[in-house]
mmCIF file of C-alpha atoms in Angstrom:
data_model
loop_
_atom_site.group_PDB
_atom_site.id
_atom_site.type_symbol
_atom_site.label_atom_id
_atom_site.label_comp_id
_atom_site.label_asym_id
_atom_site.label_seq_id
_atom_site.Cartn_x
_atom_site.Cartn_y
_atom_site.Cartn_z
ATOM 1 C CA UNK A 1 42.134 -25.451 8.386
ATOM 2 C CA UNK A 2 42.260 -21.750 8.732
ATOM 3 C CA UNK A 3 39.449 -19.186 9.231
ATOM 4 C CA UNK A 4 37.993 -17.302 11.245
ATOM 5 C CA UNK A 5 34.249 -18.517 13.265
ATOM 6 C CA UNK A 6 31.784 -16.448 15.133
ATOM 7 C CA UNK A 7 29.625 -19.007 17.666
ATOM 8 C CA UNK A 8 26.508 -17.518 18.899
ATOM 9 C CA UNK A 9 25.006 -19.752 21.711
ATOM 10 C CA UNK A 10 23.414 -18.363 25.315
ATOM 11 C CA UNK A 11 25.020 -21.950 26.750
ATOM 12 C CA UNK A 12 28.261 -21.031 28.282
ATOM 13 C CA UNK A 13 29.419 -24.544 28.407
ATOM 14 C CA UNK A 14 28.392 -25.035 24.485
ATOM 15 C CA UNK A 15 30.282 -22.207 23.722
ATOM 16 C CA UNK A 16 33.314 -23.224 25.609
ATOM 17 C CA UNK A 17 33.310 -26.729 24.088
ATOM 18 C CA UNK A 18 32.830 -25.636 20.297
ATOM 19 C CA UNK A 19 35.345 -23.033 21.037
ATOM 20 C CA UNK A 20 37.853 -25.821 22.298
ATOM 21 C CA UNK A 21 37.221 -28.104 19.763
ATOM 22 C CA UNK A 22 37.589 -25.615 16.571
ATOM 23 C CA UNK A 23 40.403 -24.040 18.196
ATOM 24 C CA UNK A 24 42.340 -27.490 18.044
ATOM 25 C CA UNK A 25 41.035 -27.492 14.540
ATOM 26 C CA UNK A 26 43.115 -24.186 13.508
ATOM 27 C CA UNK A 27 40.135 -21.849 13.428
ATOM 28 C CA UNK A 28 40.375 -18.691 15.158
ATOM 29 C CA UNK A 29 37.016 -18.326 17.151
ATOM 30 C CA UNK A 30 35.456 -15.253 18.818
ATOM 31 C CA UNK A 31 32.177 -16.211 21.313
ATOM 32 C CA UNK A 32 28.708 -14.149 21.387
ATOM 33 C CA UNK A 33 26.285 -15.321 24.215
ATOM 34 C CA UNK A 34 23.260 -13.534 22.547
ATOM 35 C CA UNK A 35 22.179 -11.773 19.762
ATOM 36 C CA UNK A 36 23.341 -8.162 20.498
ATOM 37 C CA UNK A 37 27.098 -9.330 21.187
ATOM 38 C CA UNK A 38 26.612 -11.242 17.665
ATOM 39 C CA UNK A 39 25.098 -7.768 16.232
ATOM 40 C CA UNK A 40 28.136 -5.825 17.608
ATOM 41 C CA UNK A 41 30.677 -8.161 16.397
ATOM 42 C CA UNK A 42 29.444 -8.433 12.939
ATOM 43 C CA UNK A 43 29.349 -4.506 12.687
ATOM 44 C CA UNK A 44 33.010 -4.614 12.816
ATOM 45 C CA UNK A 45 33.978 -7.449 10.524
ATOM 46 C CA UNK A 46 32.747 -10.445 8.582
ATOM 47 C CA UNK A 47 33.650 -13.883 10.034
ATOM 48 C CA UNK A 48 34.147 -16.932 7.456
ATOM 49 C CA UNK A 49 31.284 -18.989 9.370
ATOM 50 C CA UNK A 50 28.563 -18.536 12.140
ATOM 51 C CA UNK A 51 27.293 -21.054 14.094
ATOM 52 C CA UNK A 52 24.186 -19.628 15.239
ATOM 53 C CA UNK A 53 21.981 -21.215 18.008
ATOM 54 C CA UNK A 54 18.335 -20.791 17.035
ATOM 55 C CA UNK A 55 16.968 -20.310 21.048
ATOM 56 C CA UNK A 56 18.325 -17.461 22.346
ATOM 57 C CA UNK A 57 16.652 -15.319 25.181
ATOM 58 C CA UNK A 58 16.779 -11.737 23.528
ATOM 59 C CA UNK A 59 16.308 -12.405 20.013
ATOM 60 C CA UNK A 60 16.031 -15.813 18.079
ATOM 61 C CA UNK A 61 18.881 -17.254 15.509
ATOM 62 C CA UNK A 62 16.186 -17.306 12.953
ATOM 63 C CA UNK A 63 15.412 -13.252 13.382
ATOM 64 C CA UNK A 64 18.890 -12.665 13.587
ATOM 65 C CA UNK A 65 19.578 -14.244 10.444
ATOM 66 C CA UNK A 66 16.401 -12.270 8.763
ATOM 67 C CA UNK A 67 18.128 -9.197 10.095
ATOM 68 C CA UNK A 68 21.563 -10.140 8.538
ATOM 69 C CA UNK A 69 19.906 -11.139 5.234
ATOM 70 C CA UNK A 70 17.686 -7.679 5.094
ATOM 71 C CA UNK A 71 20.503 -5.586 5.743
ATOM 72 C CA UNK A 72 22.884 -6.948 3.370
ATOM 73 C CA UNK A 73 25.392 -8.797 6.004
ATOM 74 C CA UNK A 74 24.507 -12.291 5.037
ATOM 75 C CA UNK A 75 27.352 -12.738 3.154
ATOM 76 C CA UNK A 76 29.153 -15.357 5.117
ATOM 77 C CA UNK A 77 28.046 -19.067 5.596
ATOM 78 C CA UNK A 78 25.979 -19.328 8.486
ATOM 79 C CA UNK A 79 25.249 -23.168 10.133
ATOM 80 C CA UNK A 80 21.956 -23.067 12.531
ATOM 81 C CA UNK A 81 22.168 -24.897 15.825
ATOM 82 C CA UNK A 82 19.144 -26.217 17.627
ATOM 83 C CA UNK A 83 18.391 -28.623 20.862
ATOM 84 C CA UNK A 84 14.997 -28.686 20.063
ATOM 85 C CA UNK A 85 15.022 -28.479 16.147
ATOM 86 C CA UNK A 86 12.314 -29.247 13.793
ATOM 87 C CA UNK A 87 12.204 -30.127 9.876
ATOM 88 C CA UNK A 88 10.358 -26.810 9.765
ATOM 89 C CA UNK A 89 12.583 -24.549 11.742
ATOM 90 C CA UNK A 90 15.508 -26.117 9.430
ATOM 91 C CA UNK A 91 13.549 -25.568 6.411
ATOM 92 C CA UNK A 92 12.920 -21.826 6.959
ATOM 93 C CA UNK A 93 16.539 -21.363 8.353
ATOM 94 C CA UNK A 94 17.652 -22.648 4.631
ATOM 95 C CA UNK A 95 15.397 -20.098 2.796
ATOM 96 C CA UNK A 96 16.888 -17.581 4.626
ATOM 97 C CA UNK A 97 20.122 -18.245 3.713
ATOM 98 C CA UNK A 98 21.447 -20.510 6.200
ATOM 99 C CA UNK A 99 24.143 -23.106 4.727
ATOM 100 C CA UNK A 100 23.181 -26.198 6.936
ATOM 101 C CA UNK A 101 21.409 -27.233 10.124
ATOM 102 C CA UNK A 102 22.960 -29.046 13.450
ATOM 103 C CA UNK A 103 21.120 -30.727 15.914
ATOM 104 C CA UNK A 104 22.089 -30.605 19.848
ATOM 105 C CA UNK A 105 23.921 -32.328 21.041
ATOM 106 C CA UNK A 106 26.297 -32.091 18.179
ATOM 107 C CA UNK A 107 28.555 -35.232 17.348
ATOM 108 C CA UNK A 108 32.333 -34.275 17.045
ATOM 109 C CA UNK A 109 32.687 -35.449 13.430
ATOM 110 C CA UNK A 110 29.243 -34.140 12.143
ATOM 111 C CA UNK A 111 30.638 -30.551 13.996
ATOM 112 C CA UNK A 112 34.063 -30.861 11.933
ATOM 113 C CA UNK A 113 32.681 -32.044 8.689
ATOM 114 C CA UNK A 114 29.683 -29.628 8.956
ATOM 115 C CA UNK A 115 32.229 -26.607 9.579
ATOM 116 C CA UNK A 116 35.122 -27.694 6.990
ATOM 117 C CA UNK A 117 32.265 -27.903 4.552
ATOM 118 C CA UNK A 118 30.740 -24.470 5.262
ATOM 119 C CA UNK A 119 34.154 -22.959 5.287
ATOM 120 C CA UNK A 120 35.079 -23.822 2.091
ATOM 121 C CA UNK A 121 31.527 -23.288 0.271
ATOM 122 C CA UNK A 122 32.148 -19.481 1.740
ATOM 123 C CA UNK A 123 35.451 -18.865 0.387
ATOM 124 C CA UNK A 124 35.761 -20.433 -2.936
ATOM 125 C CA UNK A 125 33.645 -18.112 -4.685
ATOM 126 C CA UNK A 126 34.026 -14.266 -4.825
ATOM 127 C CA UNK A 127 32.380 -12.348 -2.109
ATOM 128 C CA UNK A 128 28.763 -10.829 -3.549
ATOM 129 C CA UNK A 129 26.539 -8.630 -1.241
ATOM 130 C CA UNK A 130 22.879 -9.672 -2.051
ATOM 131 C CA UNK A 131 21.012 -7.143 -4.176
ATOM 132 C CA UNK A 132 18.780 -4.884 -2.869
ATOM 133 C CA UNK A 133 15.266 -5.632 -2.157
ATOM 134 C CA UNK A 134 11.675 -3.888 -0.996
ATOM 135 C CA UNK A 135 12.708 -4.566 2.600
ATOM 136 C CA UNK A 136 15.687 -2.271 2.261
ATOM 137 C CA UNK A 137 13.853 0.457 0.710
ATOM 138 C CA UNK A 138 12.511 1.224 4.418
ATOM 139 C CA UNK A 139 9.631 1.393 6.731
ATOM 140 C CA UNK A 140 8.236 4.437 6.345
ATOM 141 C CA UNK A 141 3.897 4.782 5.685
ATOM 142 C CA UNK A 142 4.607 4.992 2.004
ATOM 143 C CA UNK A 143 6.797 2.217 1.567
ATOM 144 C CA UNK A 144 5.030 -0.252 3.943
ATOM 145 C CA UNK A 145 1.810 0.855 1.804
ATOM 146 C CA UNK A 146 3.605 0.005 -1.218
ATOM 147 C CA UNK A 147 4.322 -3.448 -0.155
ATOM 148 C CA UNK A 148 0.626 -3.948 0.878
ATOM 149 C CA UNK A 149 -0.551 -2.918 -2.869
ATOM 150 C CA UNK A 150 2.375 -5.521 -4.203
ATOM 151 C CA UNK A 151 1.304 -8.323 -1.893
ATOM 152 C CA UNK A 152 -2.330 -7.486 -2.887
ATOM 153 C CA UNK A 153 -1.773 -8.324 -6.340
ATOM 154 C CA UNK A 154 1.055 -10.831 -6.284
ATOM 155 C CA UNK A 155 -1.076 -13.878 -6.623
ATOM 156 C CA UNK A 156 -2.689 -13.116 -10.170
ATOM 157 C CA UNK A 157 -0.712 -13.233 -13.445
ATOM 158 C CA UNK A 158 -2.852 -9.708 -14.728
ATOM 159 C CA UNK A 159 0.029 -7.400 -16.227
ATOM 160 C CA UNK A 160 1.214 -4.702 -13.611
ATOM 161 C CA UNK A 161 2.339 -0.957 -14.966
ATOM 162 C CA UNK A 162 4.887 0.378 -11.978
ATOM 163 C CA UNK A 163 4.710 3.951 -12.762
ATOM 164 C CA UNK A 164 6.894 6.538 -11.043
ATOM 165 C CA UNK A 165 10.142 8.435 -11.659
ATOM 166 C CA UNK A 166 13.597 7.214 -12.951
ATOM 167 C CA UNK A 167 15.442 5.608 -10.109
ATOM 168 C CA UNK A 168 12.660 5.168 -7.920
ATOM 169 C CA UNK A 169 12.883 1.196 -7.704
ATOM 170 C CA UNK A 170 10.983 -0.285 -10.560
ATOM 171 C CA UNK A 171 12.996 -3.297 -10.608
ATOM 172 C CA UNK A 172 13.292 -3.989 -7.047
ATOM 173 C CA UNK A 173 9.540 -3.811 -6.858
ATOM 174 C CA UNK A 174 9.054 -5.872 -10.009
ATOM 175 C CA UNK A 175 11.443 -8.766 -8.577
ATOM 176 C CA UNK A 176 8.974 -8.502 -5.419
ATOM 177 C CA UNK A 177 6.144 -9.400 -7.659
ATOM 178 C CA UNK A 178 8.336 -12.331 -9.191
ATOM 179 C CA UNK A 179 7.450 -15.738 -7.971
ATOM 180 C CA UNK A 180 10.639 -17.837 -6.713
ATOM 181 C CA UNK A 181 12.289 -20.829 -8.390
ATOM 182 C CA UNK A 182 10.528 -19.496 -11.493
ATOM 183 C CA UNK A 183 12.090 -17.760 -14.809
ATOM 184 C CA UNK A 184 13.378 -14.048 -14.786
ATOM 185 C CA UNK A 185 13.157 -12.692 -18.170
ATOM 186 C CA UNK A 186 13.938 -9.054 -18.843
ATOM 187 C CA UNK A 187 13.408 -7.459 -22.114
ATOM 188 C CA UNK A 188 16.995 -5.655 -22.560
ATOM 189 C CA UNK A 189 17.099 -6.242 -26.656
ATOM 190 C CA UNK A 190 14.206 -4.057 -27.523
ATOM 191 C CA UNK A 191 15.122 -4.693 -31.016
ATOM 192 C CA UNK A 192 13.974 -8.238 -30.637
ATOM 193 C CA UNK A 193 10.495 -6.975 -29.920
ATOM 194 C CA UNK A 194 10.677 -6.010 -33.525
ATOM 195 C CA UNK A 195 12.383 -9.231 -35.083
ATOM 196 C CA UNK A 196 11.414 -11.839 -33.252
ATOM 197 C CA UNK A 197 8.872 -10.855 -30.340
ATOM 198 C CA UNK A 198 7.887 -14.545 -29.330
ATOM 199 C CA UNK A 199 11.505 -15.517 -28.839
ATOM 200 C CA UNK A 200 10.920 -14.306 -25.046
ATOM 201 C CA UNK A 201 8.368 -16.648 -24.362
ATOM 202 C CA UNK A 202 10.239 -19.780 -25.371
ATOM 203 C CA UNK A 203 11.721 -20.075 -21.910
ATOM 204 C CA UNK A 204 9.642 -17.786 -20.076
ATOM 205 C CA UNK A 205 7.014 -20.714 -18.738
ATOM 206 C CA UNK A 206 5.027 -19.426 -15.834
ATOM 207 C CA UNK A 207 7.732 -16.748 -15.088
ATOM 208 C CA UNK A 208 8.085 -13.496 -14.911
ATOM 209 C CA UNK A 209 8.878 -11.017 -18.013
ATOM 210 C CA UNK A 210 10.170 -7.335 -17.008
ATOM 211 C CA UNK A 211 10.090 -4.540 -19.005
ATOM 212 C CA UNK A 212 11.713 -1.066 -18.244
ATOM 213 C CA UNK A 213 10.522 2.139 -19.246
ATOM 214 C CA UNK A 214 7.482 0.977 -21.815
ATOM 215 C CA UNK A 215 6.838 4.675 -22.148
ATOM 216 C CA UNK A 216 10.109 4.847 -24.451
ATOM 217 C CA UNK A 217 9.099 1.726 -27.033
ATOM 218 C CA UNK A 218 8.527 2.749 -30.763
ATOM 219 C CA UNK A 219 5.260 1.982 -32.192
ATOM 220 C CA UNK A 220 6.319 -0.967 -34.371
ATOM 221 C CA UNK A 221 8.128 -2.298 -30.686
ATOM 222 C CA UNK A 222 4.742 -1.452 -29.254
ATOM 223 C CA UNK A 223 3.059 -3.895 -31.814
ATOM 224 C CA UNK A 224 5.981 -6.440 -30.974
ATOM 225 C CA UNK A 225 5.051 -6.497 -27.234
ATOM 226 C CA UNK A 226 1.344 -7.089 -27.839
ATOM 227 C CA UNK A 227 2.155 -10.013 -29.911
ATOM 228 C CA UNK A 228 4.238 -11.464 -27.121
ATOM 229 C CA UNK A 229 1.484 -10.200 -24.632
ATOM 230 C CA UNK A 230 -0.749 -12.437 -26.454
ATOM 231 C CA UNK A 231 1.454 -15.571 -26.755
ATOM 232 C CA UNK A 232 2.065 -15.380 -22.594
ATOM 233 C CA UNK A 233 -1.517 -14.559 -21.393
ATOM 234 C CA UNK A 234 -3.196 -17.509 -19.567
ATOM 235 C CA UNK A 235 -0.190 -19.678 -19.536
ATOM 236 C CA UNK A 236 0.781 -18.481 -15.786
ATOM 237 C CA UNK A 237 3.408 -16.253 -16.934
ATOM 238 C CA UNK A 238 3.193 -12.156 -15.794
ATOM 239 C CA UNK A 239 4.255 -9.100 -17.785
ATOM 240 C CA UNK A 240 5.703 -6.473 -15.362
ATOM 241 C CA UNK A 241 6.490 -3.206 -17.161
ATOM 242 C CA UNK A 242 7.750 0.171 -15.765
ATOM 243 C CA UNK A 243 7.116 3.821 -17.178
ATOM 244 C CA UNK A 244 8.703 7.170 -15.908
ATOM 245 C CA UNK A 245 6.368 8.937 -18.334
ATOM 246 C CA UNK A 246 2.649 9.110 -18.412
ATOM 247 C CA UNK A 247 1.349 6.649 -20.669
ATOM 248 C CA UNK A 248 -2.146 8.206 -20.641
ATOM 249 C CA UNK A 249 -0.724 11.525 -22.072
ATOM 250 C CA UNK A 250 1.315 9.214 -24.960
ATOM 251 C CA UNK A 251 -2.155 7.644 -25.741
ATOM 252 C CA UNK A 252 -3.582 11.332 -26.159
ATOM 253 C CA UNK A 253 -0.672 12.445 -28.473
ATOM 254 C CA UNK A 254 -0.834 9.296 -30.373
ATOM 255 C CA UNK A 255 2.969 8.068 -29.477
ATOM 256 C CA UNK A 256 1.629 5.071 -27.500
ATOM 257 C CA UNK A 257 -0.989 2.598 -28.546
ATOM 258 C CA UNK A 258 -4.104 2.693 -26.754
ATOM 259 C CA UNK A 259 -5.009 -1.046 -26.741
ATOM 260 C CA UNK A 260 -1.976 -1.979 -25.578
ATOM 261 C CA UNK A 261 -1.913 0.450 -22.875
ATOM 262 C CA UNK A 262 -5.880 -0.106 -21.604
ATOM 263 C CA UNK A 263 -3.949 -4.088 -21.219
ATOM 264 C CA UNK A 264 -0.687 -2.779 -19.673
ATOM 265 C CA UNK A 265 -2.495 -0.756 -17.250
ATOM 266 C CA UNK A 266 -5.059 -3.466 -15.830
ATOM 267 C CA UNK A 267 -3.005 -2.909 -12.482
ATOM 268 C CA UNK A 268 -0.851 0.237 -12.201
ATOM 269 C CA UNK A 269 1.275 0.852 -8.700
ATOM 270 C CA UNK A 270 2.603 4.213 -8.454
ATOM 271 C CA UNK A 271 6.404 4.005 -6.731
ATOM 272 C CA UNK A 272 7.208 7.088 -4.471
ATOM 273 C CA UNK A 273 10.284 9.305 -5.313
ATOM 274 C CA UNK A 274 12.903 9.195 -2.714
ATOM 275 C CA UNK A 275 12.198 12.928 -1.267
ATOM 276 C CA UNK A 276 8.330 11.372 -0.501
ATOM 277 C CA UNK A 277 9.916 8.857 2.020
ATOM 278 C CA UNK A 278 13.086 10.559 2.937
ATOM 279 C CA UNK A 279 12.812 9.624 6.514
ATOM 280 C CA UNK A 280 13.981 6.300 5.038
ATOM 281 C CA UNK A 281 17.148 7.517 3.218
ATOM 282 C CA UNK A 282 19.387 6.819 6.501
ATOM 283 C CA UNK A 283 18.425 3.048 6.417
ATOM 284 C CA UNK A 284 19.091 3.114 2.742
ATOM 285 C CA UNK A 285 22.433 4.825 2.752
ATOM 286 C CA UNK A 286 23.552 2.484 5.764
ATOM 287 C CA UNK A 287 22.611 -0.632 3.568
ATOM 288 C CA UNK A 288 24.349 0.771 0.379
ATOM 289 C CA UNK A 289 27.418 1.331 2.536
ATOM 290 C CA UNK A 290 27.221 -2.269 4.628
ATOM 291 C CA UNK A 291 27.253 -3.724 0.924
ATOM 292 C CA UNK A 292 30.303 -1.961 -0.302
ATOM 293 C CA UNK A 293 32.057 -3.126 2.614
ATOM 294 C CA UNK A 294 30.768 -6.383 2.178
ATOM 295 C CA UNK A 295 32.511 -6.816 -0.940
ATOM 296 C CA UNK A 296 35.470 -5.272 -0.235
ATOM 297 C CA UNK A 297 35.034 -2.143 -2.489
ATOM 298 C CA UNK A 298 36.276 0.075 0.544
ATOM 299 C CA UNK A 299 37.349 -0.367 4.237
ATOM 300 C CA UNK A 300 35.224 -0.677 7.163
ATOM 301 C CA UNK A 301 33.055 2.624 6.790
ATOM 302 C CA UNK A 302 30.433 4.025 9.392
ATOM 303 C CA UNK A 303 27.823 7.203 8.686
ATOM 304 C CA UNK A 304 27.865 9.223 11.690
ATOM 305 C CA UNK A 305 24.176 10.955 12.593
ATOM 306 C CA UNK A 306 25.066 14.209 11.330
ATOM 307 C CA UNK A 307 25.847 12.757 7.987
ATOM 308 C CA UNK A 308 22.569 10.650 7.894
ATOM 309 C CA UNK A 309 20.526 13.964 8.792
ATOM 310 C CA UNK A 310 21.991 15.765 5.801
ATOM 311 C CA UNK A 311 21.471 12.972 3.342
ATOM 312 C CA UNK A 312 18.201 12.721 4.597
ATOM 313 C CA UNK A 313 17.730 16.411 3.765
ATOM 314 C CA UNK A 314 18.409 16.424 0.481
ATOM 315 C CA UNK A 315 16.079 16.235 -2.338
ATOM 316 C CA UNK A 316 17.558 13.457 -4.130
ATOM 317 C CA UNK A 317 16.264 14.018 -8.124
ATOM 318 C CA UNK A 318 17.924 11.182 -9.176
ATOM 319 C CA UNK A 319 16.697 8.892 -6.361
ATOM 320 C CA UNK A 320 18.194 5.582 -5.449
ATOM 321 C CA UNK A 321 21.157 5.702 -8.316
ATOM 322 C CA UNK A 322 21.928 9.075 -7.267
ATOM 323 C CA UNK A 323 22.124 8.074 -3.386
ATOM 324 C CA UNK A 324 24.330 5.125 -4.503
ATOM 325 C CA UNK A 325 26.637 7.288 -6.334
ATOM 326 C CA UNK A 326 26.985 9.242 -3.294
ATOM 327 C CA UNK A 327 27.592 6.925 -0.753
ATOM 328 C CA UNK A 328 29.920 5.315 -2.766
ATOM 329 C CA UNK A 329 31.801 8.130 -3.360
ATOM 330 C CA UNK A 330 31.975 8.858 0.461
ATOM 331 C CA UNK A 331 33.222 5.341 1.104
ATOM 332 C CA UNK A 332 36.218 5.843 -1.336
ATOM 333 C CA UNK A 333 36.796 9.202 -0.417
ATOM 334 C CA UNK A 334 36.810 9.922 3.268
ATOM 335 C CA UNK A 335 39.950 9.977 4.983
ATOM 336 C CA UNK A 336 38.549 8.532 8.364
ATOM 337 C CA UNK A 337 36.513 5.088 9.589
ATOM 338 C CA UNK A 338 33.401 7.889 10.337
ATOM 339 C CA UNK A 339 31.618 9.794 7.534
ATOM 340 C CA UNK A 340 30.375 12.971 9.257
ATOM 341 C CA UNK A 341 28.203 15.827 8.199
ATOM 342 C CA UNK A 342 31.641 17.570 6.636
ATOM 343 C CA UNK A 343 32.518 14.555 4.349
ATOM 344 C CA UNK A 344 28.311 14.536 2.802
ATOM 345 C CA UNK A 345 28.511 18.623 2.144
ATOM 346 C CA UNK A 346 31.810 18.007 0.474
ATOM 347 C CA UNK A 347 30.162 15.682 -1.810
ATOM 348 C CA UNK A 348 26.725 17.258 -2.158
ATOM 349 C CA UNK A 349 27.785 21.347 -2.454
ATOM 350 C CA UNK A 350 28.309 20.790 -6.199
ATOM 351 C CA UNK A 351 25.004 18.990 -6.584
ATOM 352 C CA UNK A 352 23.027 21.612 -4.550
ATOM 353 C CA UNK A 353 24.796 24.456 -6.291
ATOM 354 C CA UNK A 354 23.791 22.715 -9.886
ATOM 355 C CA UNK A 355 20.075 21.934 -9.072
ATOM 356 C CA UNK A 356 18.241 24.371 -10.768
ATOM 357 C CA UNK A 357 15.056 26.133 -9.390
ATOM 358 C CA UNK A 358 12.100 24.140 -10.430
ATOM 359 C CA UNK A 359 8.432 24.820 -10.314
ATOM 360 C CA UNK A 360 5.664 22.562 -11.049
ATOM 361 C CA UNK A 361 8.587 20.349 -13.021
ATOM 362 C CA UNK A 362 9.379 23.685 -14.952
ATOM 363 C CA UNK A 363 13.179 24.850 -14.547
ATOM 364 C CA UNK A 364 13.009 28.660 -13.616
ATOM 365 C CA UNK A 365 16.860 29.064 -14.342
ATOM 366 C CA UNK A 366 16.115 29.581 -17.807
ATOM 367 C CA UNK A 367 15.301 32.126 -20.429
ATOM 368 C CA UNK A 368 11.473 33.203 -20.176
ATOM 369 C CA UNK A 369 10.930 31.774 -24.059
ATOM 370 C CA UNK A 370 12.030 28.098 -22.762
ATOM 371 C CA UNK A 371 9.861 28.166 -19.320
ATOM 372 C CA UNK A 372 6.952 29.657 -21.134
ATOM 373 C CA UNK A 373 7.056 26.552 -23.998
ATOM 374 C CA UNK A 374 7.680 24.077 -21.269
ATOM 375 C CA UNK A 375 4.939 25.531 -19.497
ATOM 376 C CA UNK A 376 2.466 25.285 -22.757
ATOM 377 C CA UNK A 377 4.204 22.117 -23.886
ATOM 378 C CA UNK A 378 2.918 20.772 -20.294
ATOM 379 C CA UNK A 379 -0.479 22.739 -20.332
ATOM 380 C CA UNK A 380 -1.411 21.450 -24.039
ATOM 381 C CA UNK A 381 -0.409 17.556 -23.565
ATOM 382 C CA UNK A 382 -2.612 17.674 -20.051
ATOM 383 C CA UNK A 383 -6.119 19.205 -22.325
ATOM 384 C CA UNK A 384 -5.193 16.786 -25.118
ATOM 385 C CA UNK A 385 -5.159 13.581 -22.486
ATOM 386 C CA UNK A 386 -8.078 14.964 -20.783
ATOM 387 C CA UNK A 387 -10.351 15.554 -23.761
ATOM 388 C CA UNK A 388 -9.048 12.387 -25.135
ATOM 389 C CA UNK A 389 -7.372 13.431 -27.983
ATOM 390 C CA UNK A 390 -10.372 15.493 -29.542
ATOM 391 C CA UNK A 391 -8.749 18.838 -31.087
ATOM 392 C CA UNK A 392 -12.299 20.516 -30.805
ATOM 393 C CA UNK A 393 -12.717 20.413 -27.524
ATOM 394 C CA UNK A 394 -8.779 21.038 -26.948
ATOM 395 C CA UNK A 395 -9.149 24.390 -28.872
ATOM 396 C CA UNK A 396 -12.514 25.106 -26.660
ATOM 397 C CA UNK A 397 -11.013 24.857 -23.385
ATOM 398 C CA UNK A 398 -7.924 26.608 -24.454
ATOM 399 C CA UNK A 399 -10.158 29.494 -26.031
ATOM 400 C CA UNK A 400 -7.929 29.375 -29.374
ATOM 401 C CA UNK A 401 -8.913 29.315 -32.814
ATOM 402 C CA UNK A 402 -8.651 25.641 -34.373
ATOM 403 C CA UNK A 403 -6.059 26.595 -36.716
ATOM 404 C CA UNK A 404 -4.243 28.839 -34.339
ATOM 405 C CA UNK A 405 -4.078 25.545 -31.926
ATOM 406 C CA UNK A 406 -2.509 23.443 -34.344
ATOM 407 C CA UNK A 407 0.239 25.879 -35.277
ATOM 408 C CA UNK A 408 0.965 26.250 -31.783
ATOM 409 C CA UNK A 409 1.292 22.444 -31.394
ATOM 410 C CA UNK A 410 3.420 21.990 -34.251
ATOM 411 C CA UNK A 411 5.586 24.911 -32.706
ATOM 412 C CA UNK A 412 5.912 23.054 -29.714
ATOM 413 C CA UNK A 413 6.676 19.636 -31.440
ATOM 414 C CA UNK A 414 3.452 18.018 -29.777
ATOM 415 C CA UNK A 415 2.054 14.986 -31.576
ATOM 416 C CA UNK A 416 -1.362 14.987 -31.951
ATOM 417 C CA UNK A 417 -2.813 12.495 -34.218
ATOM 418 C CA UNK A 418 -1.873 14.775 -37.430
ATOM 419 C CA UNK A 419 1.260 14.841 -39.335
ATOM 420 C CA UNK A 420 3.324 17.739 -37.596
ATOM 421 C CA UNK A 421 4.772 18.574 -41.100
ATOM 422 C CA UNK A 422 1.322 18.789 -42.648
ATOM 423 C CA UNK A 423 0.759 22.460 -44.137
ATOM 424 C CA UNK A 424 -1.155 24.600 -41.686
#
């Protein structure tokens, strides 16, 4: 057989015995006496298999397995070993991603059979790094609070509305709410909400139904979603929607059905944009880079401290997708194994030049008429929402005659429950 095996065990006798046996079997073996050495080796290369002892003095094997799983490095089979093994420990390790469990002292035939099978399972399918989960979003107070809120609502099946900016991590949060071993169905073909809305429920069972950017649904699609919600309510399934626009405002302008809005917003969770937890950017960037290395997209790369500082200080208007694109560009275009501040500046400089000056969401590098229209649109949408769609109260608040108000709303193309093309 061939392949590279990393043996992690604090007992020198066991390390050497396992190394001797597996070397005789034709494997290339590297030894680590603790978790720190194992981390250092894993940062340099991906072994074909890890034999990992559970009980070690610095960091136990289960904790190290969790670290590799959370930072995207658990892309190789791992066989746990313990002389004090219990069923509970074996089950926990398997849930975290361990391939198998060996109890010490390990029988020779059992060792060779387990290693051979694990190596074969590890190399047959193409390498695929695990997707980004909530733990990869960082450890800032904002993300820790977000995790607590999601955990708090995770036990019931009420619809959840995730609100925030595009790319802030809607699907990651939706997957966090999803119950393992139950179906996950994403509504990608929105036309089916018109033609066959109940078809989504046929295989849903007690799983999660996810719909991204519900604010983009047309009124007839909203009706289909309401019918679907009627079908799945009370059956153990959960609907999770995301929105990058204020549904409140859309209800006020008549673009979103108010009854559906109140049903979807029984639980609303705000997702912070990347710039509001920028201290997490270095960890997220390192996670993204590790995934690229692990899946063979690029050779070994490392983000130097100045590079991480530059990434942290950027505003990331495009949030996670924009950061992901920048990290991929750096990984593929940097000429050395270390990505430094000069490399990051090379990639970010055009974005900084293109990024317009913005005040309260209004671009300032535009003609006065455009900026004024943008402000007036935001102003009237706010008043319509605040006054529950009452044009009389909106006119009073704005200090306008009602006829003048209607003309202004028509000019700004703001829907307000009346036909925009009616003769005013």
